[in-house]
mmCIF file with all atom_site columns, C-alpha atoms in Angstrom:
data_model
loop_
_atom_site.group_PDB
_atom_site.id
_atom_site.type_symbol
_atom_site.label_atom_id
_atom_site.label_alt_id
_atom_site.label_comp_id
_atom_site.label_asym_id
_atom_site.label_entity_id
_atom_site.label_seq_id
_atom_site.pdbx_PDB_ins_code
_atom_site.Cartn_x
_atom_site.Cartn_y
_atom_site.Cartn_z
_atom_site.occupancy
_atom_site.B_iso_or_equiv
_atom_site.pdbx_formal_charge
_atom_site.auth_seq_id
_atom_site.auth_comp_id
_atom_site.auth_asym_id
_atom_site.auth_atom_id
_atom_site.pdbx_PDB_model_num
ATOM 1   C CA . MET A 1 1   ? 109.132 241.420 255.229 1.00 45.00 ? 9   MET A CA 1
ATOM 2   C CA . ALA A 1 2   ? 111.801 240.250 257.662 1.00 60.00 ? 10  ALA A CA 1
ATOM 3   C CA . GLY A 1 3   ? 111.078 236.686 258.686 1.00 76.00 ? 11  GLY A CA 1
ATOM 4   C CA . HIS A 1 4   ? 107.940 236.140 256.628 1.00 91.00 ? 12  HIS A CA 1
ATOM 5   C CA . PHE A 1 5   ? 106.905 235.973 252.988 1.00 96.00 ? 13  PHE A CA 1
ATOM 6   C CA . GLU A 1 6   ? 104.977 238.792 251.388 1.00 95.00 ? 14  GLU A CA 1
ATOM 7   C CA . ALA A 1 7   ? 103.138 238.684 248.079 1.00 95.00 ? 15  ALA A CA 1
ATOM 8   C CA . THR A 1 8   ? 104.745 240.236 245.008 1.00 95.00 ? 16  THR A CA 1
ATOM 9   C CA . PRO A 1 9   ? 103.088 241.197 241.720 1.00 92.00 ? 17  PRO A CA 1
ATOM 10  C CA . GLY A 1 10  ? 102.450 238.273 239.395 1.00 90.00 ? 18  GLY A CA 1
ATOM 11  C CA . GLY A 1 11  ? 101.702 235.717 242.111 1.00 92.00 ? 19  GLY A CA 1
ATOM 12  C CA . GLY A 1 12  ? 105.202 235.484 243.526 1.00 96.00 ? 20  GLY A CA 1
ATOM 13  C CA . ALA A 1 13  ? 106.524 236.109 247.008 1.00 97.00 ? 21  ALA A CA 1
ATOM 14  C CA . ALA A 1 14  ? 109.527 237.666 248.715 1.00 96.00 ? 22  ALA A CA 1
ATOM 15  C CA . VAL A 1 15  ? 111.216 237.250 252.068 1.00 96.00 ? 23  VAL A CA 1
ATOM 16  C CA . ALA A 1 16  ? 114.239 238.919 253.676 1.00 93.00 ? 24  ALA A CA 1
ATOM 17  C CA . LEU A 1 17  ? 116.765 236.388 254.942 1.00 94.00 ? 25  LEU A CA 1
ATOM 18  C CA . ASP A 1 18  ? 120.005 236.884 256.813 1.00 93.00 ? 26  ASP A CA 1
ATOM 19  C CA . GLU A 1 19  ? 123.185 234.878 256.126 1.00 92.00 ? 27  GLU A CA 1
ATOM 20  C CA . VAL A 1 20  ? 122.453 232.335 258.863 1.00 92.00 ? 28  VAL A CA 1
ATOM 21  C CA . GLU A 1 21  ? 118.891 231.741 257.653 1.00 94.00 ? 29  GLU A CA 1
ATOM 22  C CA . ILE A 1 22  ? 120.135 231.271 254.077 1.00 95.00 ? 30  ILE A CA 1
ATOM 23  C CA . ALA A 1 23  ? 122.763 228.787 255.247 1.00 94.00 ? 31  ALA A CA 1
ATOM 24  C CA . ILE A 1 24  ? 120.261 226.839 257.364 1.00 96.00 ? 32  ILE A CA 1
ATOM 25  C CA . LEU A 1 25  ? 117.669 226.653 254.580 1.00 97.00 ? 33  LEU A CA 1
ATOM 26  C CA . ARG A 1 26  ? 120.276 225.557 252.059 1.00 97.00 ? 34  ARG A CA 1
ATOM 27  C CA . SER A 1 27  ? 121.720 222.952 254.394 1.00 97.00 ? 35  SER A CA 1
ATOM 28  C CA . LEU A 1 28  ? 118.291 221.500 255.168 1.00 98.00 ? 36  LEU A CA 1
ATOM 29  C CA . ALA A 1 29  ? 117.380 221.355 251.467 1.00 98.00 ? 37  ALA A CA 1
ATOM 30  C CA . VAL A 1 30  ? 120.649 219.577 250.634 1.00 97.00 ? 38  VAL A CA 1
ATOM 31  C CA . GLN A 1 31  ? 120.035 217.099 253.471 1.00 97.00 ? 39  GLN A CA 1
ATOM 32  C CA . LEU A 1 32  ? 116.547 216.504 252.100 1.00 97.00 ? 40  LEU A CA 1
ATOM 33  C CA . LEU A 1 33  ? 118.032 215.795 248.669 1.00 97.00 ? 41  LEU A CA 1
ATOM 34  C CA . GLU A 1 34  ? 120.424 213.313 250.237 1.00 96.00 ? 42  GLU A CA 1
ATOM 35  C CA . LEU A 1 35  ? 117.571 211.625 252.095 1.00 96.00 ? 43  LEU A CA 1
ATOM 36  C CA . ILE A 1 36  ? 115.384 211.350 248.976 1.00 95.00 ? 44  ILE A CA 1
ATOM 37  C CA . GLY A 1 37  ? 118.284 209.974 246.989 1.00 89.00 ? 45  GLY A CA 1
ATOM 38  C CA . PRO A 1 38  ? 119.608 210.514 243.473 1.00 79.00 ? 46  PRO A CA 1
ATOM 39  C CA . GLY A 1 39  ? 117.379 210.563 240.457 1.00 66.00 ? 47  GLY A CA 1
ATOM 40  C CA . ASP A 1 40  ? 117.056 207.592 238.179 1.00 59.00 ? 48  ASP A CA 1
ATOM 41  C CA . GLU A 1 41  ? 118.675 208.960 235.038 1.00 58.00 ? 49  GLU A CA 1
ATOM 42  C CA . PRO A 1 42  ? 118.662 206.594 232.063 1.00 55.00 ? 50  PRO A CA 1
ATOM 43  C CA . ALA A 1 43  ? 121.989 204.805 231.716 1.00 57.00 ? 51  ALA A CA 1
ATOM 44  C CA . GLU A 1 44  ? 124.045 205.516 228.627 1.00 65.00 ? 52  GLU A CA 1
ATOM 45  C CA . GLY A 1 45  ? 122.467 203.746 225.692 1.00 65.00 ? 53  GLY A CA 1
ATOM 46  C CA . GLU A 1 46  ? 119.223 203.116 227.603 1.00 65.00 ? 54  GLU A CA 1
ATOM 47  C CA . ASP A 1 47  ? 115.985 204.187 225.994 1.00 68.00 ? 55  ASP A CA 1
ATOM 48  C CA . PRO A 1 48  ? 114.808 207.363 227.829 1.00 62.00 ? 56  PRO A CA 1
ATOM 49  C CA . LEU A 1 49  ? 111.190 206.467 227.025 1.00 62.00 ? 57  LEU A CA 1
ATOM 50  C CA . ALA A 1 50  ? 111.605 203.115 228.762 1.00 62.00 ? 58  ALA A CA 1
ATOM 51  C CA . ALA A 1 51  ? 112.881 204.967 231.842 1.00 57.00 ? 59  ALA A CA 1
ATOM 52  C CA . LEU A 1 52  ? 109.606 206.889 231.958 1.00 56.00 ? 60  LEU A CA 1
ATOM 53  C CA . PHE A 1 53  ? 107.736 203.641 232.419 1.00 60.00 ? 61  PHE A CA 1
ATOM 54  C CA . ALA A 1 54  ? 110.138 202.093 234.914 1.00 67.00 ? 62  ALA A CA 1
ATOM 55  C CA . GLU A 1 55  ? 108.438 200.656 237.946 1.00 73.00 ? 63  GLU A CA 1
ATOM 56  C CA . GLY A 1 56  ? 109.310 201.886 241.388 1.00 75.00 ? 64  GLY A CA 1
ATOM 57  C CA . PRO A 1 57  ? 109.599 200.020 244.679 1.00 76.00 ? 65  PRO A CA 1
ATOM 58  C CA . SER A 1 58  ? 106.659 198.102 246.032 1.00 77.00 ? 66  SER A CA 1
ATOM 59  C CA . GLU A 1 59  ? 107.727 198.118 249.672 1.00 84.00 ? 67  GLU A CA 1
ATOM 60  C CA . PRO A 1 60  ? 107.531 201.188 251.914 1.00 83.00 ? 68  PRO A CA 1
ATOM 61  C CA . PRO A 1 61  ? 110.841 202.728 252.992 1.00 89.00 ? 69  PRO A CA 1
ATOM 62  C CA . ALA A 1 62  ? 112.346 201.463 256.240 1.00 91.00 ? 70  ALA A CA 1
ATOM 63  C CA . ASP A 1 63  ? 113.452 204.947 257.328 1.00 94.00 ? 71  ASP A CA 1
ATOM 64  C CA . PRO A 1 64  ? 110.524 206.559 259.253 1.00 94.00 ? 72  PRO A CA 1
ATOM 65  C CA . ALA A 1 65  ? 111.171 209.966 257.656 1.00 95.00 ? 73  ALA A CA 1
ATOM 66  C CA . LEU A 1 66  ? 111.071 208.506 254.154 1.00 94.00 ? 74  LEU A CA 1
ATOM 67  C CA . ALA A 1 67  ? 107.997 206.501 255.084 1.00 91.00 ? 75  ALA A CA 1
ATOM 68  C CA . ARG A 1 68  ? 106.362 209.805 256.079 1.00 93.00 ? 76  ARG A CA 1
ATOM 69  C CA . LEU A 1 69  ? 107.384 211.432 252.773 1.00 95.00 ? 77  LEU A CA 1
ATOM 70  C CA . PHE A 1 70  ? 106.214 208.386 250.792 1.00 92.00 ? 78  PHE A CA 1
ATOM 71  C CA . PRO A 1 71  ? 103.297 207.008 252.843 1.00 91.00 ? 79  PRO A CA 1
ATOM 72  C CA . GLU A 1 72  ? 101.139 203.992 252.176 1.00 88.00 ? 80  GLU A CA 1
ATOM 73  C CA . ALA A 1 73  ? 98.261  204.849 249.860 1.00 88.00 ? 81  ALA A CA 1
ATOM 74  C CA . TYR A 1 74  ? 95.654  202.597 251.431 1.00 85.00 ? 82  TYR A CA 1
ATOM 75  C CA . GLY A 1 75  ? 96.996  201.603 254.820 1.00 75.00 ? 83  GLY A CA 1
ATOM 76  C CA . ASP A 1 76  ? 98.183  198.188 255.859 1.00 73.00 ? 84  ASP A CA 1
ATOM 77  C CA . GLU A 1 77  ? 95.288  196.766 257.869 1.00 78.00 ? 85  GLU A CA 1
ATOM 78  C CA . ASP A 1 78  ? 94.962  193.637 255.740 1.00 84.00 ? 86  ASP A CA 1
ATOM 79  C CA . ASP A 1 79  ? 96.629  191.786 252.870 1.00 86.00 ? 87  ASP A CA 1
ATOM 80  C CA . GLU A 1 80  ? 94.328  193.267 250.244 1.00 88.00 ? 88  GLU A CA 1
ATOM 81  C CA . LEU A 1 81  ? 95.119  196.864 251.284 1.00 87.00 ? 89  LEU A CA 1
ATOM 82  C CA . ARG A 1 82  ? 98.860  196.077 251.503 1.00 85.00 ? 90  ARG A CA 1
ATOM 83  C CA . ALA A 1 83  ? 98.742  194.656 247.965 1.00 87.00 ? 91  ALA A CA 1
ATOM 84  C CA . ALA A 1 84  ? 96.874  197.704 246.655 1.00 89.00 ? 92  ALA A CA 1
ATOM 85  C CA . SER A 1 85  ? 99.360  200.040 248.366 1.00 87.00 ? 93  SER A CA 1
ATOM 86  C CA . ALA A 1 86  ? 102.311 198.107 246.914 1.00 87.00 ? 94  ALA A CA 1
ATOM 87  C CA . GLU A 1 87  ? 100.821 198.350 243.423 1.00 88.00 ? 95  GLU A CA 1
ATOM 88  C CA . PHE A 1 88  ? 100.115 202.067 243.834 1.00 89.00 ? 96  PHE A CA 1
ATOM 89  C CA . ARG A 1 89  ? 103.651 202.682 245.148 1.00 86.00 ? 97  ARG A CA 1
ATOM 90  C CA . ARG A 1 90  ? 105.205 200.784 242.230 1.00 87.00 ? 98  ARG A CA 1
ATOM 91  C CA . PHE A 1 91  ? 103.653 203.174 239.724 1.00 87.00 ? 99  PHE A CA 1
ATOM 92  C CA . THR A 1 92  ? 103.803 206.487 241.617 1.00 88.00 ? 100 THR A CA 1
ATOM 93  C CA . GLU A 1 93  ? 106.810 206.648 243.954 1.00 90.00 ? 101 GLU A CA 1
ATOM 94  C CA . ASN A 1 94  ? 109.415 207.383 241.276 1.00 90.00 ? 102 ASN A CA 1
ATOM 95  C CA . ASP A 1 95  ? 107.416 210.392 240.044 1.00 91.00 ? 103 ASP A CA 1
ATOM 96  C CA . LEU A 1 96  ? 106.821 211.589 243.600 1.00 93.00 ? 104 LEU A CA 1
ATOM 97  C CA . ARG A 1 97  ? 110.547 211.308 244.387 1.00 93.00 ? 105 ARG A CA 1
ATOM 98  C CA . THR A 1 98  ? 111.337 213.269 241.224 1.00 93.00 ? 106 THR A CA 1
ATOM 99  C CA . ARG A 1 99  ? 108.928 216.055 242.197 1.00 96.00 ? 107 ARG A CA 1
ATOM 100 C CA . LYS A 1 100 ? 110.277 216.261 245.739 1.00 97.00 ? 108 LYS A CA 1
ATOM 101 C CA . ARG A 1 101 ? 113.830 216.313 244.390 1.00 97.00 ? 109 ARG A CA 1
ATOM 102 C CA . GLU A 1 102 ? 112.922 219.104 241.940 1.00 97.00 ? 110 GLU A CA 1
ATOM 103 C CA . ASP A 1 103 ? 111.300 221.138 244.733 1.00 98.00 ? 111 ASP A CA 1
ATOM 104 C CA . ALA A 1 104 ? 114.403 220.870 246.921 1.00 98.00 ? 112 ALA A CA 1
ATOM 105 C CA . LEU A 1 105 ? 116.683 221.721 243.969 1.00 98.00 ? 113 LEU A CA 1
ATOM 106 C CA . VAL A 1 106 ? 114.670 224.902 243.332 1.00 98.00 ? 114 VAL A CA 1
ATOM 107 C CA . VAL A 1 107 ? 115.219 225.873 246.990 1.00 98.00 ? 115 VAL A CA 1
ATOM 108 C CA . VAL A 1 108 ? 118.989 225.336 246.681 1.00 98.00 ? 116 VAL A CA 1
ATOM 109 C CA . ARG A 1 109 ? 119.222 227.129 243.319 1.00 98.00 ? 117 ARG A CA 1
ATOM 110 C CA . THR A 1 110 ? 117.179 230.150 244.375 1.00 98.00 ? 118 THR A CA 1
ATOM 111 C CA . LEU A 1 111 ? 119.242 230.505 247.545 1.00 97.00 ? 119 LEU A CA 1
ATOM 112 C CA . ASP A 1 112 ? 122.488 230.131 245.577 1.00 96.00 ? 120 ASP A CA 1
ATOM 113 C CA . ALA A 1 113 ? 121.342 232.872 243.178 1.00 95.00 ? 121 ALA A CA 1
ATOM 114 C CA . LEU A 1 114 ? 120.883 235.436 245.978 1.00 93.00 ? 122 LEU A CA 1
ATOM 115 C CA . THR A 1 115 ? 123.065 238.495 245.966 1.00 83.00 ? 123 THR A CA 1
ATOM 116 C CA . PRO A 1 116 ? 123.873 239.871 249.407 1.00 76.00 ? 124 PRO A CA 1
ATOM 117 C CA . ALA A 1 117 ? 122.114 243.029 250.485 1.00 72.00 ? 125 ALA A CA 1
ATOM 118 C CA . GLY A 1 118 ? 122.970 245.109 253.520 1.00 67.00 ? 126 GLY A CA 1
ATOM 119 C CA . GLU A 1 119 ? 124.662 243.399 256.481 1.00 73.00 ? 127 GLU A CA 1
ATOM 120 C CA . GLY A 1 120 ? 124.981 240.019 254.768 1.00 71.00 ? 128 GLY A CA 1
ATOM 121 C CA . GLY A 1 121 ? 121.293 239.400 254.228 1.00 84.00 ? 129 GLY A CA 1
ATOM 122 C CA . ALA A 1 122 ? 119.330 239.267 251.013 1.00 93.00 ? 130 ALA A CA 1
ATOM 123 C CA . VAL A 1 123 ? 115.776 239.435 249.741 1.00 93.00 ? 131 VAL A CA 1
ATOM 124 C CA . LEU A 1 124 ? 114.651 236.194 248.164 1.00 96.00 ? 132 LEU A CA 1
ATOM 125 C CA . THR A 1 125 ? 112.089 236.876 245.452 1.00 96.00 ? 133 THR A CA 1
ATOM 126 C CA . LEU A 1 126 ? 110.238 233.894 244.025 1.00 97.00 ? 134 LEU A CA 1
ATOM 127 C CA . THR A 1 127 ? 108.073 233.474 240.957 1.00 97.00 ? 135 THR A CA 1
ATOM 128 C CA . ALA A 1 128 ? 104.664 231.831 241.298 1.00 96.00 ? 136 ALA A CA 1
ATOM 129 C CA . ASP A 1 129 ? 106.133 228.495 240.129 1.00 97.00 ? 137 ASP A CA 1
ATOM 130 C CA . GLU A 1 130 ? 109.043 228.788 242.550 1.00 98.00 ? 138 GLU A CA 1
ATOM 131 C CA . CYS A 1 131 ? 106.550 229.479 245.349 1.00 97.00 ? 139 CYS A CA 1
ATOM 132 C CA . ARG A 1 132 ? 104.911 226.111 244.672 1.00 97.00 ? 140 ARG A CA 1
ATOM 133 C CA . ASN A 1 133 ? 108.321 224.398 244.705 1.00 98.00 ? 141 ASN A CA 1
ATOM 134 C CA . TRP A 1 134 ? 109.246 226.117 247.948 1.00 98.00 ? 142 TRP A CA 1
ATOM 135 C CA . LEU A 1 135 ? 105.926 225.244 249.530 1.00 97.00 ? 143 LEU A CA 1
ATOM 136 C CA . GLY A 1 136 ? 106.415 221.591 248.656 1.00 98.00 ? 144 GLY A CA 1
ATOM 137 C CA . SER A 1 137 ? 109.960 221.562 249.981 1.00 98.00 ? 145 SER A CA 1
ATOM 138 C CA . LEU A 1 138 ? 109.068 223.403 253.203 1.00 98.00 ? 146 LEU A CA 1
ATOM 139 C CA . ASN A 1 139 ? 106.344 220.829 253.783 1.00 97.00 ? 147 ASN A CA 1
ATOM 140 C CA . ASP A 1 140 ? 108.763 217.949 253.147 1.00 98.00 ? 148 ASP A CA 1
ATOM 141 C CA . LEU A 1 141 ? 111.331 219.475 255.497 1.00 98.00 ? 149 LEU A CA 1
ATOM 142 C CA . ARG A 1 142 ? 108.742 219.863 258.267 1.00 96.00 ? 150 ARG A CA 1
ATOM 143 C CA . LEU A 1 143 ? 107.501 216.300 257.774 1.00 96.00 ? 151 LEU A CA 1
ATOM 144 C CA . THR A 1 144 ? 111.074 215.006 257.959 1.00 97.00 ? 152 THR A CA 1
ATOM 145 C CA . ILE A 1 145 ? 112.069 217.039 261.008 1.00 96.00 ? 153 ILE A CA 1
ATOM 146 C CA . GLY A 1 146 ? 108.736 216.315 262.706 1.00 94.00 ? 154 GLY A CA 1
ATOM 147 C CA . THR A 1 147 ? 109.265 212.593 262.162 1.00 95.00 ? 155 THR A CA 1
ATOM 148 C CA . ARG A 1 148 ? 112.780 212.747 263.585 1.00 95.00 ? 156 ARG A CA 1
ATOM 149 C CA . LEU A 1 149 ? 111.428 214.659 266.592 1.00 92.00 ? 157 LEU A CA 1
ATOM 150 C CA . GLU A 1 150 ? 108.552 212.165 266.881 1.00 89.00 ? 158 GLU A CA 1
ATOM 151 C CA . VAL A 1 151 ? 105.943 214.923 266.624 1.00 85.00 ? 159 VAL A CA 1
ATOM 152 C CA . GLU A 1 152 ? 102.571 213.199 266.314 1.00 77.00 ? 160 GLU A CA 1
ATOM 153 C CA . ASP A 1 153 ? 100.237 216.167 266.636 1.00 69.00 ? 161 ASP A CA 1
ATOM 154 C CA . GLU A 1 154 ? 101.522 219.671 267.272 1.00 60.00 ? 162 GLU A CA 1
ATOM 155 C CA . GLY A 1 155 ? 98.548  220.543 269.442 1.00 59.00 ? 163 GLY A CA 1
ATOM 156 C CA . GLU A 1 156 ? 98.826  217.524 271.725 1.00 52.00 ? 164 GLU A CA 1
ATOM 157 C CA . ASP A 1 157 ? 102.484 217.520 272.756 1.00 56.00 ? 165 ASP A CA 1
ATOM 158 C CA . SER A 1 158 ? 103.638 221.017 273.630 1.00 68.00 ? 166 SER A CA 1
ATOM 159 C CA . SER A 1 159 ? 106.532 219.687 275.749 1.00 76.00 ? 167 SER A CA 1
ATOM 160 C CA . LEU A 1 160 ? 108.825 219.918 272.727 1.00 75.00 ? 168 LEU A CA 1
ATOM 161 C CA . TYR A 1 161 ? 108.229 223.665 272.638 1.00 75.00 ? 169 TYR A CA 1
ATOM 162 C CA . ARG A 1 162 ? 109.390 224.124 276.240 1.00 83.00 ? 170 ARG A CA 1
ATOM 163 C CA . LEU A 1 163 ? 112.712 222.283 275.972 1.00 85.00 ? 171 LEU A CA 1
ATOM 164 C CA . PRO A 1 164 ? 115.622 223.684 277.946 1.00 89.00 ? 172 PRO A CA 1
ATOM 165 C CA . ASP A 1 165 ? 118.404 225.217 275.870 1.00 89.00 ? 173 ASP A CA 1
ATOM 166 C CA . SER A 1 166 ? 120.673 222.321 276.896 1.00 92.00 ? 174 SER A CA 1
ATOM 167 C CA . ASP A 1 167 ? 118.442 219.722 275.174 1.00 90.00 ? 175 ASP A CA 1
ATOM 168 C CA . PRO A 1 168 ? 120.114 218.512 271.944 1.00 91.00 ? 176 PRO A CA 1
ATOM 169 C CA . ARG A 1 169 ? 116.727 218.545 270.166 1.00 90.00 ? 177 ARG A CA 1
ATOM 170 C CA . LYS A 1 170 ? 116.241 222.273 270.754 1.00 92.00 ? 178 LYS A CA 1
ATOM 171 C CA . PRO A 1 171 ? 117.866 223.469 267.483 1.00 93.00 ? 179 PRO A CA 1
ATOM 172 C CA . MET A 1 172 ? 115.735 221.099 265.419 1.00 94.00 ? 180 MET A CA 1
ATOM 173 C CA . VAL A 1 173 ? 112.582 222.144 267.265 1.00 92.00 ? 181 VAL A CA 1
ATOM 174 C CA . MET A 1 174 ? 113.456 225.772 266.550 1.00 92.00 ? 182 MET A CA 1
ATOM 175 C CA . ALA A 1 175 ? 114.039 224.936 262.852 1.00 94.00 ? 183 ALA A CA 1
ATOM 176 C CA . TYR A 1 176 ? 110.737 223.028 262.755 1.00 94.00 ? 184 TYR A CA 1
ATOM 177 C CA . LEU A 1 177 ? 108.829 226.000 264.178 1.00 92.00 ? 185 LEU A CA 1
ATOM 178 C CA . TRP A 1 178 ? 110.615 228.501 261.917 1.00 94.00 ? 186 TRP A CA 1
ATOM 179 C CA . LEU A 1 179 ? 109.918 226.429 258.802 1.00 96.00 ? 187 LEU A CA 1
ATOM 180 C CA . GLY A 1 180 ? 106.279 226.264 259.869 1.00 94.00 ? 188 GLY A CA 1
ATOM 181 C CA . ALA A 1 181 ? 106.099 230.039 260.092 1.00 94.00 ? 189 ALA A CA 1
ATOM 182 C CA . LEU A 1 182 ? 107.716 230.413 256.661 1.00 97.00 ? 190 LEU A CA 1
ATOM 183 C CA . GLN A 1 183 ? 105.325 227.823 255.251 1.00 96.00 ? 191 GLN A CA 1
ATOM 184 C CA . GLU A 1 184 ? 102.299 229.561 256.743 1.00 96.00 ? 192 GLU A CA 1
ATOM 185 C CA . THR A 1 185 ? 103.229 232.996 255.394 1.00 96.00 ? 193 THR A CA 1
ATOM 186 C CA . LEU A 1 186 ? 104.029 231.528 251.959 1.00 97.00 ? 194 LEU A CA 1
ATOM 187 C CA . VAL A 1 187 ? 100.602 229.871 251.846 1.00 97.00 ? 195 VAL A CA 1
ATOM 188 C CA . GLU A 1 188 ? 99.015  233.207 252.786 1.00 95.00 ? 196 GLU A CA 1
ATOM 189 C CA . THR A 1 189 ? 100.764 234.952 249.882 1.00 95.00 ? 197 THR A CA 1
ATOM 190 C CA . MET A 1 190 ? 99.463  232.322 247.459 1.00 92.00 ? 198 MET A CA 1
ATOM 191 C CA . MET A 1 191 ? 95.824  232.694 248.553 1.00 89.00 ? 199 MET A CA 1
ATOM 192 C CA . PRO A 1 192 ? 93.644  234.695 246.139 1.00 75.00 ? 200 PRO A CA 1
#
């Protein structure tokens, strides 16, 4: 179980994590929450039902990582597609942000709930619902890190994987690869 998820009864999964892995995962999830931004809670006195129908932004985010997390729906080849994408974004981005925020919060909360086992590590056991949240958050973290590293296609540019230890990108490349391995084993546990 060390280093990879294994299926548990009831559709859940478990993975053994050491203190450093727990700290890294928690830190990355918190950074993702900061990137996504705070939720749009109804202001005091505001009708909560009206908040459900609030329109979101119509322009794509300027930050490349956010643009990757909240991509254009139809592309931007012409004015008609840009208009359709803007309309789609207006009505979907708030919900998508909420879901991504909820996924990252589940990661933080499940890590915070861990009780140390031997030698400072712990076994993280997730329910089936938590597995879906974790899978979403692991995907978002990889997309964000991959964008920051300018990874276009993992198969095409293997130079990132042969960086010298002195390269400042090396820790993020290692995190990117590790998150990919966690994501892959979590997907395998969720397969029927």
